[in-house]
Short mmCIF file of C-alpha atoms in Angstrom, two decimals:
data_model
loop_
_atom_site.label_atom_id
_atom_site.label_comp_id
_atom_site.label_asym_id
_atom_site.label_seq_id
_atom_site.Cartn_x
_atom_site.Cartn_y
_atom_site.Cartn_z
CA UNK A 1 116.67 79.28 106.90
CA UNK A 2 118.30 82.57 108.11
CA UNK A 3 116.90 85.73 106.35
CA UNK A 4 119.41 88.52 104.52
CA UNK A 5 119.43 90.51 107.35
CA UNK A 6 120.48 87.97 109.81
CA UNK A 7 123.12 86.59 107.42
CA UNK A 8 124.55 89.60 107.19
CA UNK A 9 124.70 91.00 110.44
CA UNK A 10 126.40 87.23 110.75
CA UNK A 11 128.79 88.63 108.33
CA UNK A 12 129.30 91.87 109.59
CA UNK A 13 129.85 90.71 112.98
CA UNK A 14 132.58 88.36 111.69
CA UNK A 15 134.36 90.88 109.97
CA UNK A 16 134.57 92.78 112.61
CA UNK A 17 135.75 90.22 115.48
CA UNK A 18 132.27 90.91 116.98
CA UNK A 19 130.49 87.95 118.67
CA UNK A 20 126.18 88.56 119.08
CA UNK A 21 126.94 89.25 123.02
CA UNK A 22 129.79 91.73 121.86
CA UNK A 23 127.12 93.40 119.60
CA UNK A 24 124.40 93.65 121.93
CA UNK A 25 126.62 95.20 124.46
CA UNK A 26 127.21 97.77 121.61
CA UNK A 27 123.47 98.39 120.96
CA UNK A 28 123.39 98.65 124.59
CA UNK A 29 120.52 95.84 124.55
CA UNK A 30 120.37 92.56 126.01
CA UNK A 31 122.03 90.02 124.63
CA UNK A 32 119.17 88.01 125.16
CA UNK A 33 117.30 90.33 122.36
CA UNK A 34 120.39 89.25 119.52
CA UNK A 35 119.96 85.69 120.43
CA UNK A 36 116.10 85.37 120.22
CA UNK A 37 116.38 87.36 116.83
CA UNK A 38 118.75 84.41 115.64
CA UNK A 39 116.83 81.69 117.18
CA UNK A 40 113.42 82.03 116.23
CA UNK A 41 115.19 83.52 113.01
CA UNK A 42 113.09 86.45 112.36
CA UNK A 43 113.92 89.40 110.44
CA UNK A 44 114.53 92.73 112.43
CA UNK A 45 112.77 95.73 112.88
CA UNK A 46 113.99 98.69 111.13
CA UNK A 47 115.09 100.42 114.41
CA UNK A 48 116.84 97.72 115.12
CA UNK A 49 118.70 97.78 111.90
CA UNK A 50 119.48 101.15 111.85
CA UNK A 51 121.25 100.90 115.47
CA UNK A 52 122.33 98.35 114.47
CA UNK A 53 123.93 99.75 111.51
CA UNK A 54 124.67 102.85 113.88
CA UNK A 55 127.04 100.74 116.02
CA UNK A 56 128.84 99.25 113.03
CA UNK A 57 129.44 102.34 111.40
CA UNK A 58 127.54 101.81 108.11
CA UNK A 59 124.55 103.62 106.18
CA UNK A 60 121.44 101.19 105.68
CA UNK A 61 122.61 101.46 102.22
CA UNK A 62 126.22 99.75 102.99
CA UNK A 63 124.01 96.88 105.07
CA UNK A 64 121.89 96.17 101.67
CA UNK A 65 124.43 96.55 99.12
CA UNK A 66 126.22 93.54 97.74
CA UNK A 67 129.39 94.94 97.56
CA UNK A 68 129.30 96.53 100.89
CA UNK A 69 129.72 100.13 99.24
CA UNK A 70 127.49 103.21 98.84
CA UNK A 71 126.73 105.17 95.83
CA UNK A 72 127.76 108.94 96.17
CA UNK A 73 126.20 111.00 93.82
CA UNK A 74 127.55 114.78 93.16
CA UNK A 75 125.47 117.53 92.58
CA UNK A 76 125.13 117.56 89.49
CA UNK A 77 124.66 113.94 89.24
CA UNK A 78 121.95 113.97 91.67
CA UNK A 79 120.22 116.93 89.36
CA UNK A 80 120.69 115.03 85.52
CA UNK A 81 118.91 111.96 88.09
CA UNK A 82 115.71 113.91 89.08
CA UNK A 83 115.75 115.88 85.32
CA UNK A 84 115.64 112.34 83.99
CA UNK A 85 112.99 111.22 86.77
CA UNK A 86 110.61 113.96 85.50
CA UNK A 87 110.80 112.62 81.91
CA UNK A 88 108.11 110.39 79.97
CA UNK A 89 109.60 107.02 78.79
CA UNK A 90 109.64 108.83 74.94
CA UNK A 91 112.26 111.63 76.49
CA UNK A 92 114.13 108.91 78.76
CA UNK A 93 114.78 107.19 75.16
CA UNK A 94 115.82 110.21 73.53
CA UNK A 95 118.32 111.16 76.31
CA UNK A 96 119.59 107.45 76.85
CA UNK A 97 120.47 107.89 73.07
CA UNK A 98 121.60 111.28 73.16
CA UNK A 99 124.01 110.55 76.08
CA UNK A 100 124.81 107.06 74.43
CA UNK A 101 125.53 109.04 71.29
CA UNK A 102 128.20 111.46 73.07
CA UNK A 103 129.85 109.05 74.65
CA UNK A 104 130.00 106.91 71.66
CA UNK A 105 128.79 104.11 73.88
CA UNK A 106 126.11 102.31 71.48
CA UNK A 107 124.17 99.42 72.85
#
């Protein structure tokens, strides 16, 4: 059974029109090296994600995500994040219910 990773680099290679010799020659590897990672199925290395990822044109994030998008946080999304990271779970359930409460969202 193949892994994630070498499903998806399956179907990122499809989507793109790429064969595994096409995407070696990208990675400027051996084609050799994208055939041996799908025959003895083994999951790659990180570096070899991340050029891989490189040569497609997506963020490690894009290659993990179901969707095939990335989450962009603003500024001040990123800051309410880490002020809510610093909290104790008592203050992450009063803010969860203050937010919930002025947004009228109630779960």
């Amino acid at each position: 059974m193949m892994s994630y990773e070498l499903e998806r680099i399956n179907e990122l290679c499809i989507e793109r029109g790429w064969s595994h010799y096409r995407l070696a020659l990208e990675m400027d590897t051996s084609p050799n090296n994208i055939g041996n990672m799908f025959r003895r199925t083994t999951i790659p290395s990180i570096p070899t994600l991340r050029r891989i990822c490189e040569v497609m044109g997506i963020s490690m994030a894009q290659f993990y995500s179901t969707d095939g998008t990335q989450v962009t946080l603003s500024p001040k999304q990123q800051r309410i994040l880490e002020l809510y990271n610093n909290l104790d779970q008592i203050g992450k359930g009063k803010l969860e219910a203050y937010l919930e409460g002025l947004s009228g969202q109630h779960t």
